[in-house]
Amino acid sequence: MRFGRTLPPAASPIYLRDIFSGIRGCLQGNKETERFSAELREYFNVQDCFLVSSGKAALTLILQALKDLAPERDEVLIPAFTCYSVPSAILRAGLKIRLCDIDPGTLDFNFHDLRKYFQAPHNISRLLCVVPIHLFGLPADVSRLRTLIPDENILVVEDAAQSMGGGSEKGKLGTLGDVGFCSLGRGKALSTVEGGIVLTSREDIAAKIHHRFKKTPSYTLLEHLKLIINSVLLSIFQHPSLFWFPRLFPSLKIGETIFDVEFKVRKLTSFQAGLSRSWKSKLNDFQKKRRKRTLSWRSSLERKYIYELSDNYEVPALIRFPVKIDNAKARERVKKRIKNMGLGIMHTYPDSINKIKELKNYFHGQNFPFAEELSKSIITFPVHPFVSQRDIRKIKERLGPELLQS
Ligand SMILES: *Cc1c(COP(=O)(O)O)cnc(C)c1O
């Protein structure tokens, strides 16, 4: 048990003034969500944008729309190590999960395996789409993926849940696929407590999503109230000076990864849109701070612990800094050393997707050795705006020379 300064592994501040603009947003109604949507379309330079209750909801809506476009296809290919929300949205949309192993050097698809996957005709005849994922904000190589896809009917759905604001001048992450999405959940690049953004410039896809979106329910009054209360709790308790408090209640399941298909799919509320009123300057400010901390970790850790970036990208503003530890034992050593220090150093998803308890039968006999190994060894360091120079110094002192550059 720990009292006192405790860093969350990831955090996206919500300020009191955001909550006030959220409440003002409630009074504005649809005008407020329209404003947010228009600003996002301009920022991302896309034709269409749909705002929903979470990243999972955004992905579900996208997949259902793609299925409407190509009813004869029902498989979705994803990396075997990623956030559990991705497979849960696929099942929720009534589709089948297909896995490809990852590259342990980049966390992106293992392009060798991907090429082999696409060579088998039975793998591609029912494949609806492929989902590249910018895990922790590390840009996945979407253009390389595109060159490998053997059939133009197979679409690219870009998961930018963890990378809002990233990318290069040539294109922002979230706009490199046929359709993409960002998450506004807590611990993502920008947060409205919960929320999701669908982005596309493809008219045919937008038309199908629009059709589904129109029929998507709004938050109920009770859900609305919960949301407002949660925004207040989150703005108070995610601060490092108080984050120890909610962690005293295991029933809140803070930091746990849960596989859940029963999440709600709703239109984003005008409260959330109001919360986002100063999103551009907030995102900018957070990006600057995250990039600075990302650079700091990159220059402190020994090279072999750092993930290389695919070409064409500057050092991105990550939302967590993944440390490439290559075995589970070394991870345990690090965890032991920082135990109960409240330094925001965390393992990530407990297992590869094929090992999720609820999905076990689904992938019978299939192995994804890199993903399985990585889930046992990867660890992340915090880079969010609450992390101070002092925190970074403290972590380095605690780690000792093992991971650090000499
Ligand atoms: C968080 C996340 C999602 C889902 O977003 P929510 O808003 O939490 O539903 C999807 N994909 C990835 C990679 C994520 O990290």
Short mmCIF file of C-alpha atoms and ligand atoms in Angstrom, two decimals:
data_model
loop_
_atom_site.label_atom_id
_atom_site.label_comp_id
_atom_site.label_asym_id
_atom_site.label_seq_id
_atom_site.Cartn_x
_atom_site.Cartn_y
_atom_site.Cartn_z
CA MET A 1 0.00 0.00 0.00
CA ARG A 2 1.24 3.45 -0.86
CA PHE A 3 0.22 6.93 0.25
CA GLY A 4 1.68 10.08 -1.23
CA ARG A 5 2.96 11.03 -4.68
CA THR A 6 2.08 8.27 -7.13
CA LEU A 7 2.42 8.59 -10.89
CA PRO A 8 -0.14 6.96 -13.16
CA PRO A 9 1.51 5.09 -16.07
CA ALA A 10 -0.34 7.40 -18.49
CA ALA A 11 -2.46 10.49 -17.96
CA SER A 12 -4.11 13.27 -19.86
CA PRO A 13 -5.04 16.15 -17.59
CA ILE A 14 -8.63 17.39 -17.42
CA TYR A 15 -8.77 20.81 -15.79
CA LEU A 16 -11.57 22.33 -13.78
CA ARG A 17 -12.07 24.91 -16.51
CA ASP A 18 -12.61 22.09 -19.01
CA ILE A 19 -15.44 20.79 -16.86
CA PHE A 20 -17.02 24.24 -16.79
CA SER A 21 -16.87 24.42 -20.57
CA GLY A 22 -18.34 20.92 -20.61
CA ILE A 23 -21.32 22.14 -18.67
CA ARG A 24 -21.62 25.15 -20.97
CA GLY A 25 -21.43 22.68 -23.84
CA CYS A 26 -24.46 20.82 -22.45
CA LEU A 27 -26.47 24.01 -22.86
CA GLN A 28 -25.26 24.42 -26.45
CA GLY A 29 -26.38 20.91 -27.41
CA ASN A 30 -25.68 19.77 -30.98
CA LYS A 31 -23.96 23.02 -31.85
CA GLU A 32 -21.12 22.05 -29.53
CA THR A 33 -20.53 18.59 -31.05
CA GLU A 34 -20.79 20.18 -34.51
CA ARG A 35 -18.08 22.68 -33.55
CA PHE A 36 -15.77 19.92 -32.28
CA SER A 37 -16.37 17.83 -35.38
CA ALA A 38 -15.67 20.78 -37.73
CA GLU A 39 -12.43 21.61 -35.89
CA LEU A 40 -11.32 17.99 -36.12
CA ARG A 41 -12.10 17.79 -39.84
CA GLU A 42 -9.98 20.85 -40.41
CA TYR A 43 -7.11 19.68 -38.18
CA PHE A 44 -6.95 16.21 -39.72
CA ASN A 45 -7.80 17.48 -43.20
CA VAL A 46 -10.49 14.83 -43.75
CA GLN A 47 -13.95 14.94 -45.32
CA ASP A 48 -15.84 13.27 -42.52
CA CYS A 49 -15.64 12.82 -38.79
CA PHE A 50 -18.01 10.96 -36.44
CA LEU A 51 -17.92 11.36 -32.67
CA VAL A 52 -18.81 8.46 -30.39
CA SER A 53 -18.46 7.24 -26.80
CA SER A 54 -15.06 5.50 -27.04
CA GLY A 55 -12.30 4.23 -29.31
CA LYS A 56 -13.88 0.77 -29.09
CA ALA A 57 -17.21 2.22 -30.18
CA ALA A 58 -15.47 4.03 -33.05
CA LEU A 59 -13.82 0.82 -34.24
CA THR A 60 -17.08 -1.12 -33.91
CA LEU A 61 -18.93 1.43 -36.01
CA ILE A 62 -16.18 1.42 -38.65
CA LEU A 63 -16.14 -2.37 -38.88
CA GLN A 64 -19.92 -2.63 -39.12
CA ALA A 65 -19.86 -0.06 -41.91
CA LEU A 66 -17.13 -1.94 -43.80
CA LYS A 67 -19.15 -5.12 -43.45
CA ASP A 68 -22.13 -3.29 -44.98
CA LEU A 69 -19.87 -2.39 -47.91
CA ALA A 70 -18.54 -5.93 -48.42
CA PRO A 71 -20.92 -8.46 -46.81
CA GLU A 72 -18.99 -11.39 -48.29
CA ARG A 73 -15.94 -10.54 -46.16
CA ASP A 74 -15.85 -11.08 -42.40
CA GLU A 75 -12.23 -11.28 -41.20
CA VAL A 76 -10.12 -8.56 -39.57
CA LEU A 77 -6.33 -8.89 -39.33
CA ILE A 78 -4.59 -7.32 -36.32
CA PRO A 79 -1.20 -7.60 -34.60
CA ALA A 80 -1.06 -10.40 -32.02
CA PHE A 81 0.12 -8.03 -29.30
CA THR A 82 -2.09 -5.02 -28.73
CA CYS A 83 -4.78 -3.42 -26.60
CA TYR A 84 -7.63 -5.82 -25.76
CA SER A 85 -10.16 -3.26 -26.98
CA VAL A 86 -9.27 -4.10 -30.56
CA PRO A 87 -10.34 -7.77 -30.56
CA SER A 88 -13.36 -6.94 -28.42
CA ALA A 89 -14.60 -4.40 -30.98
CA ILE A 90 -14.11 -6.96 -33.78
CA LEU A 91 -16.30 -9.50 -31.97
CA ARG A 92 -18.81 -6.80 -31.11
CA ALA A 93 -19.12 -5.99 -34.81
CA GLY A 94 -19.83 -9.66 -35.51
CA LEU A 95 -16.54 -10.29 -37.32
CA LYS A 96 -13.67 -12.74 -36.97
CA ILE A 97 -10.25 -11.95 -35.51
CA ARG A 98 -7.17 -12.93 -37.50
CA LEU A 99 -3.71 -12.45 -36.00
CA CYS A 100 -0.27 -11.75 -37.37
CA ASP A 101 2.80 -11.82 -35.14
CA ILE A 102 4.62 -8.60 -34.33
CA ASP A 103 8.13 -7.42 -34.98
CA PRO A 104 9.78 -7.31 -31.54
CA GLY A 105 12.02 -4.48 -32.73
CA THR A 106 9.22 -2.10 -33.71
CA LEU A 107 5.93 -3.40 -32.17
CA ASP A 108 4.47 -3.08 -35.68
CA PHE A 109 3.36 -6.07 -37.77
CA ASN A 110 6.05 -8.61 -38.48
CA PHE A 111 6.27 -7.84 -42.18
CA HIS A 112 7.90 -11.16 -42.97
CA ASP A 113 4.91 -13.01 -41.48
CA LEU A 114 2.50 -10.54 -43.04
CA ARG A 115 3.88 -11.19 -46.51
CA LYS A 116 3.48 -14.92 -45.95
CA TYR A 117 -0.05 -14.41 -44.65
CA PHE A 118 -1.08 -12.59 -47.81
CA GLN A 119 0.39 -15.30 -50.02
CA ALA A 120 -2.24 -17.85 -49.02
CA PRO A 121 -5.41 -17.33 -51.10
CA HIS A 122 -7.66 -18.68 -48.32
CA ASN A 123 -6.30 -15.92 -46.04
CA ILE A 124 -7.33 -13.10 -48.31
CA SER A 125 -10.60 -14.19 -49.90
CA ARG A 126 -12.60 -13.28 -46.77
CA LEU A 127 -10.33 -10.59 -45.39
CA LEU A 128 -12.26 -7.36 -44.87
CA CYS A 129 -9.51 -5.16 -43.50
CA VAL A 130 -6.14 -4.90 -41.77
CA VAL A 131 -5.63 -2.75 -38.66
CA PRO A 132 -2.17 -1.19 -38.19
CA ILE A 133 -1.77 0.18 -34.66
CA HIS A 134 0.43 3.03 -33.45
CA LEU A 135 1.11 1.39 -30.10
CA PHE A 136 2.06 3.86 -27.33
CA GLY A 137 2.27 6.47 -30.11
CA LEU A 138 5.07 4.74 -32.05
CA PRO A 139 4.06 5.17 -35.69
CA ALA A 140 3.33 1.90 -37.50
CA ASP A 141 4.50 1.77 -41.11
CA VAL A 142 1.18 2.17 -42.91
CA SER A 143 2.65 2.80 -46.37
CA ARG A 144 4.72 -0.37 -46.21
CA LEU A 145 1.61 -2.28 -45.19
CA ARG A 146 -0.23 -0.82 -48.16
CA THR A 147 2.40 -2.04 -50.61
CA LEU A 148 1.95 -5.61 -49.32
CA ILE A 149 -1.84 -5.80 -49.45
CA PRO A 150 -2.60 -7.97 -52.46
CA ASP A 151 -6.21 -6.95 -53.14
CA GLU A 152 -7.64 -3.44 -53.23
CA ASN A 153 -10.86 -4.70 -51.66
CA ILE A 154 -8.92 -5.26 -48.43
CA LEU A 155 -9.12 -1.97 -46.55
CA VAL A 156 -6.80 -0.34 -44.03
CA VAL A 157 -8.36 0.73 -40.73
CA GLU A 158 -5.82 2.81 -38.85
CA ASP A 159 -5.88 2.55 -35.06
CA ALA A 160 -4.64 5.92 -33.83
CA ALA A 161 -6.21 5.43 -30.39
CA GLN A 162 -2.87 6.16 -28.70
CA SER A 163 -1.42 8.61 -31.18
CA MET A 164 -3.74 11.59 -31.63
CA GLY A 165 -1.66 14.55 -32.81
CA GLY A 166 1.19 12.39 -34.10
CA GLY A 167 2.44 12.04 -37.64
CA SER A 168 4.31 14.18 -40.09
CA GLU A 169 3.55 17.04 -42.44
CA LYS A 170 2.70 14.46 -45.08
CA GLY A 171 -0.15 13.12 -43.06
CA LYS A 172 -1.41 12.93 -39.52
CA LEU A 173 -1.72 9.55 -37.85
CA GLY A 174 -5.35 8.51 -38.16
CA THR A 175 -5.60 9.68 -41.77
CA LEU A 176 -3.15 7.28 -43.45
CA GLY A 177 -5.63 4.42 -43.90
CA ASP A 178 -8.96 4.23 -45.70
CA VAL A 179 -10.57 5.06 -42.37
CA GLY A 180 -9.08 5.63 -38.92
CA PHE A 181 -9.95 6.43 -35.35
CA CYS A 182 -8.61 8.09 -32.20
CA SER A 183 -9.58 7.52 -28.57
CA LEU A 184 -10.44 10.23 -26.07
CA GLY A 185 -10.30 7.84 -23.14
CA ARG A 186 -8.36 8.54 -19.98
CA GLY A 187 -4.67 7.95 -20.41
CA LYS A 188 -4.75 8.69 -24.15
CA ALA A 189 -3.16 11.70 -25.86
CA LEU A 190 -6.18 13.87 -25.13
CA SER A 191 -9.14 12.95 -22.97
CA THR A 192 -12.80 13.82 -22.63
CA VAL A 193 -13.14 11.12 -19.92
CA GLU A 194 -14.21 8.76 -22.70
CA GLY A 195 -14.81 9.26 -26.39
CA GLY A 196 -13.83 8.20 -29.88
CA ILE A 197 -13.26 9.94 -33.20
CA VAL A 198 -13.82 8.29 -36.60
CA LEU A 199 -11.93 9.89 -39.49
CA THR A 200 -12.28 9.22 -43.21
CA SER A 201 -12.18 10.90 -46.58
CA ARG A 202 -13.69 7.99 -48.45
CA GLU A 203 -17.22 8.84 -49.49
CA ASP A 204 -18.45 5.26 -49.75
CA ILE A 205 -17.22 4.43 -46.24
CA ALA A 206 -18.51 7.69 -44.80
CA ALA A 207 -21.96 7.03 -46.26
CA LYS A 208 -22.18 3.62 -44.57
CA ILE A 209 -20.86 4.98 -41.27
CA HIS A 210 -23.29 7.88 -41.45
CA HIS A 211 -26.15 5.43 -41.88
CA ARG A 212 -25.09 3.48 -38.78
CA PHE A 213 -24.25 6.63 -36.81
CA LYS A 214 -27.74 8.08 -37.32
CA LYS A 215 -29.17 5.02 -35.58
CA THR A 216 -26.63 5.08 -32.74
CA PRO A 217 -28.32 6.00 -29.44
CA SER A 218 -27.40 9.01 -27.31
CA TYR A 219 -26.24 8.68 -23.70
CA THR A 220 -29.11 8.05 -21.30
CA LEU A 221 -29.67 10.58 -18.54
CA LEU A 222 -28.02 8.24 -16.02
CA GLU A 223 -24.99 7.68 -18.28
CA HIS A 224 -24.76 11.44 -18.70
CA LEU A 225 -24.71 11.98 -14.95
CA LYS A 226 -22.09 9.27 -14.46
CA LEU A 227 -19.97 10.89 -17.13
CA ILE A 228 -20.08 14.30 -15.45
CA ILE A 229 -19.26 12.82 -12.04
CA ASN A 230 -16.41 10.80 -13.56
CA SER A 231 -14.96 13.90 -15.17
CA VAL A 232 -14.77 15.58 -11.77
CA LEU A 233 -13.25 12.49 -10.11
CA LEU A 234 -10.76 12.04 -12.94
CA SER A 235 -9.66 15.67 -12.94
CA ILE A 236 -8.96 15.41 -9.20
CA PHE A 237 -7.63 11.90 -8.69
CA GLN A 238 -5.40 11.36 -11.69
CA HIS A 239 -3.08 14.00 -10.29
CA PRO A 240 0.03 12.34 -8.81
CA SER A 241 -0.58 13.92 -5.41
CA LEU A 242 -3.89 12.05 -5.11
CA PHE A 243 -3.60 9.08 -7.45
CA TRP A 244 -2.67 6.84 -4.53
CA PHE A 245 -6.21 7.23 -3.20
CA PRO A 246 -8.32 5.52 -5.91
CA ARG A 247 -5.68 2.79 -6.04
CA LEU A 248 -6.66 1.77 -2.53
CA PHE A 249 -9.89 0.36 -3.98
CA PRO A 250 -9.16 -2.80 -5.95
CA SER A 251 -12.79 -2.89 -7.11
CA LEU A 252 -12.07 0.12 -9.33
CA LYS A 253 -9.70 -2.12 -11.31
CA ILE A 254 -7.34 0.74 -12.03
CA GLY A 255 -4.60 -0.25 -14.42
CA GLU A 256 -6.09 -3.65 -15.16
CA THR A 257 -6.74 -4.80 -18.69
CA ILE A 258 -10.17 -6.29 -19.06
CA PHE A 259 -11.57 -8.08 -22.09
CA ASP A 260 -15.14 -6.88 -22.49
CA VAL A 261 -17.49 -7.05 -25.44
CA GLU A 262 -20.44 -5.42 -23.68
CA PHE A 263 -19.25 -1.82 -23.86
CA LYS A 264 -21.68 0.94 -24.77
CA VAL A 265 -21.82 2.45 -28.24
CA ARG A 266 -23.22 5.98 -28.10
CA LYS A 267 -22.94 9.34 -29.80
CA LEU A 268 -20.50 11.65 -28.05
CA THR A 269 -22.34 14.08 -25.75
CA SER A 270 -22.28 17.85 -25.96
CA PHE A 271 -20.75 17.74 -22.47
CA GLN A 272 -17.71 15.88 -23.84
CA ALA A 273 -17.55 18.21 -26.83
CA GLY A 274 -17.63 21.13 -24.40
CA LEU A 275 -14.85 19.53 -22.35
CA SER A 276 -12.76 19.58 -25.50
CA ARG A 277 -13.22 23.31 -26.15
CA SER A 278 -9.52 24.15 -25.82
CA TRP A 279 -8.37 20.80 -27.21
CA LYS A 280 -5.93 22.15 -29.78
CA SER A 281 -3.85 24.17 -27.35
CA LYS A 282 -4.07 21.37 -24.74
CA LEU A 283 -2.98 18.72 -27.21
CA ASN A 284 -0.15 20.96 -28.38
CA ASP A 285 1.03 21.57 -24.84
CA PHE A 286 0.80 17.86 -23.91
CA GLN A 287 2.63 16.87 -27.10
CA LYS A 288 5.45 19.23 -26.30
CA LYS A 289 5.80 17.86 -22.79
CA ARG A 290 5.51 14.23 -23.86
CA ARG A 291 8.07 14.70 -26.61
CA LYS A 292 10.48 16.27 -24.15
CA ARG A 293 10.14 13.35 -21.73
CA THR A 294 10.32 10.85 -24.59
CA LEU A 295 13.60 12.42 -25.70
CA SER A 296 14.86 12.34 -22.16
CA TRP A 297 14.27 8.57 -21.89
CA ARG A 298 15.73 8.00 -25.33
CA SER A 299 18.93 9.74 -24.39
CA SER A 300 19.22 8.06 -20.97
CA LEU A 301 18.54 4.41 -21.77
CA GLU A 302 20.98 2.16 -23.44
CA ARG A 303 20.30 1.79 -27.14
CA LYS A 304 19.28 -1.82 -26.98
CA TYR A 305 16.31 -0.91 -24.79
CA ILE A 306 14.90 1.62 -27.25
CA TYR A 307 12.46 0.90 -30.07
CA GLU A 308 13.65 2.11 -33.44
CA LEU A 309 11.37 4.36 -35.45
CA SER A 310 10.26 3.59 -38.97
CA ASP A 311 11.56 6.07 -41.55
CA ASN A 312 10.06 9.50 -42.12
CA TYR A 313 9.25 10.22 -38.52
CA GLU A 314 10.82 12.51 -35.99
CA VAL A 315 10.82 11.33 -32.40
CA PRO A 316 7.12 11.20 -31.56
CA ALA A 317 5.36 12.39 -28.43
CA LEU A 318 4.59 8.99 -26.94
CA ILE A 319 1.85 8.40 -24.39
CA ARG A 320 3.97 5.75 -22.65
CA PHE A 321 7.63 5.04 -23.28
CA PRO A 322 8.04 1.34 -24.11
CA VAL A 323 11.28 -0.19 -22.90
CA LYS A 324 12.57 -3.12 -24.91
CA ILE A 325 13.57 -5.55 -22.22
CA ASP A 326 14.15 -8.88 -23.88
CA ASN A 327 13.28 -11.28 -21.12
CA ALA A 328 10.77 -11.74 -18.36
CA LYS A 329 13.44 -12.19 -15.69
CA ALA A 330 15.04 -8.83 -16.41
CA ARG A 331 11.60 -7.25 -16.19
CA GLU A 332 11.03 -8.80 -12.80
CA ARG A 333 14.35 -7.39 -11.63
CA VAL A 334 13.35 -3.90 -12.71
CA LYS A 335 9.91 -4.25 -11.16
CA LYS A 336 11.40 -5.40 -7.89
CA ARG A 337 13.71 -2.44 -7.79
CA ILE A 338 10.95 0.12 -8.28
CA LYS A 339 8.29 -1.71 -6.29
CA ASN A 340 5.99 0.56 -4.26
CA MET A 341 7.81 3.66 -5.39
CA GLY A 342 4.78 4.93 -7.31
CA LEU A 343 6.90 5.83 -10.32
CA GLY A 344 4.39 4.96 -13.03
CA ILE A 345 6.47 2.10 -14.43
CA MET A 346 4.11 -0.62 -15.60
CA HIS A 347 3.81 -3.80 -17.57
CA THR A 348 1.34 -3.39 -20.43
CA TYR A 349 -1.22 -5.94 -21.69
CA PRO A 350 -0.92 -9.16 -19.69
CA ASP A 351 -0.85 -11.50 -22.67
CA SER A 352 -0.84 -11.75 -26.43
CA ILE A 353 -4.30 -11.72 -28.02
CA ASN A 354 -4.33 -15.47 -28.69
CA LYS A 355 -3.86 -16.12 -24.97
CA ILE A 356 -6.81 -14.04 -23.76
CA LYS A 357 -8.88 -16.39 -21.63
CA GLU A 358 -12.14 -15.64 -23.42
CA LEU A 359 -10.52 -16.20 -26.83
CA LYS A 360 -8.40 -19.24 -26.13
CA ASN A 361 -10.42 -21.75 -28.13
CA TYR A 362 -10.54 -19.35 -30.98
CA PHE A 363 -6.82 -19.57 -31.74
CA HIS A 364 -6.31 -23.21 -30.94
CA GLY A 365 -2.98 -24.48 -32.21
CA GLN A 366 -1.80 -21.08 -33.44
CA ASN A 367 1.36 -19.57 -32.03
CA PHE A 368 2.68 -16.04 -32.09
CA PRO A 369 6.03 -16.40 -30.37
CA PHE A 370 7.18 -12.78 -30.57
CA ALA A 371 3.89 -11.43 -29.23
CA GLU A 372 3.75 -14.04 -26.47
CA GLU A 373 7.30 -13.35 -25.39
CA LEU A 374 6.93 -9.60 -25.56
CA SER A 375 3.82 -9.52 -23.37
CA LYS A 376 5.94 -11.05 -20.60
CA SER A 377 8.89 -8.71 -20.97
CA ILE A 378 7.80 -5.25 -22.10
CA ILE A 379 7.52 -2.44 -19.59
CA THR A 380 6.70 1.25 -20.00
CA PHE A 381 8.05 4.41 -18.40
CA PRO A 382 5.78 7.42 -17.90
CA VAL A 383 6.08 10.47 -20.17
CA HIS A 384 2.80 12.27 -19.43
CA PRO A 385 2.56 15.96 -18.49
CA PHE A 386 2.50 15.23 -14.74
CA VAL A 387 5.95 13.62 -14.84
CA SER A 388 8.52 16.02 -13.40
CA GLN A 389 12.28 16.19 -13.92
CA ARG A 390 12.55 15.07 -10.33
CA ASP A 391 10.48 11.96 -11.06
CA ILE A 392 12.76 11.13 -13.96
CA ARG A 393 15.83 11.56 -11.78
CA LYS A 394 14.29 9.36 -9.12
CA ILE A 395 13.52 6.61 -11.61
CA LYS A 396 17.07 6.72 -12.95
CA GLU A 397 18.54 6.52 -9.47
CA ARG A 398 16.34 3.57 -8.64
CA LEU A 399 17.10 1.71 -11.85
CA GLY A 400 20.78 1.87 -11.29
CA PRO A 401 23.25 1.30 -14.10
CA GLU A 402 21.65 -1.78 -15.64
CA LEU A 403 19.35 -0.05 -18.17
CA LEU A 404 21.08 3.29 -18.37
CA GLN A 405 23.75 4.54 -20.72
CA SER A 406 27.13 4.56 -19.13
C1 LIG B 1 -7.41 2.51 -25.89
C2 LIG B 1 -7.29 1.82 -27.18
C3 LIG B 1 -8.41 1.50 -27.95
C4 LIG B 1 -9.81 1.74 -27.48
O1 LIG B 1 -10.09 3.02 -27.06
P1 LIG B 1 -11.13 3.25 -25.86
O2 LIG B 1 -11.49 4.69 -25.99
O3 LIG B 1 -10.44 2.92 -24.60
O4 LIG B 1 -12.29 2.37 -26.13
C5 LIG B 1 -8.20 0.89 -29.16
N1 LIG B 1 -6.96 0.59 -29.61
C6 LIG B 1 -5.86 0.89 -28.89
C7 LIG B 1 -4.52 0.55 -29.44
C8 LIG B 1 -6.00 1.49 -27.65
O5 LIG B 1 -4.90 1.75 -26.92
#
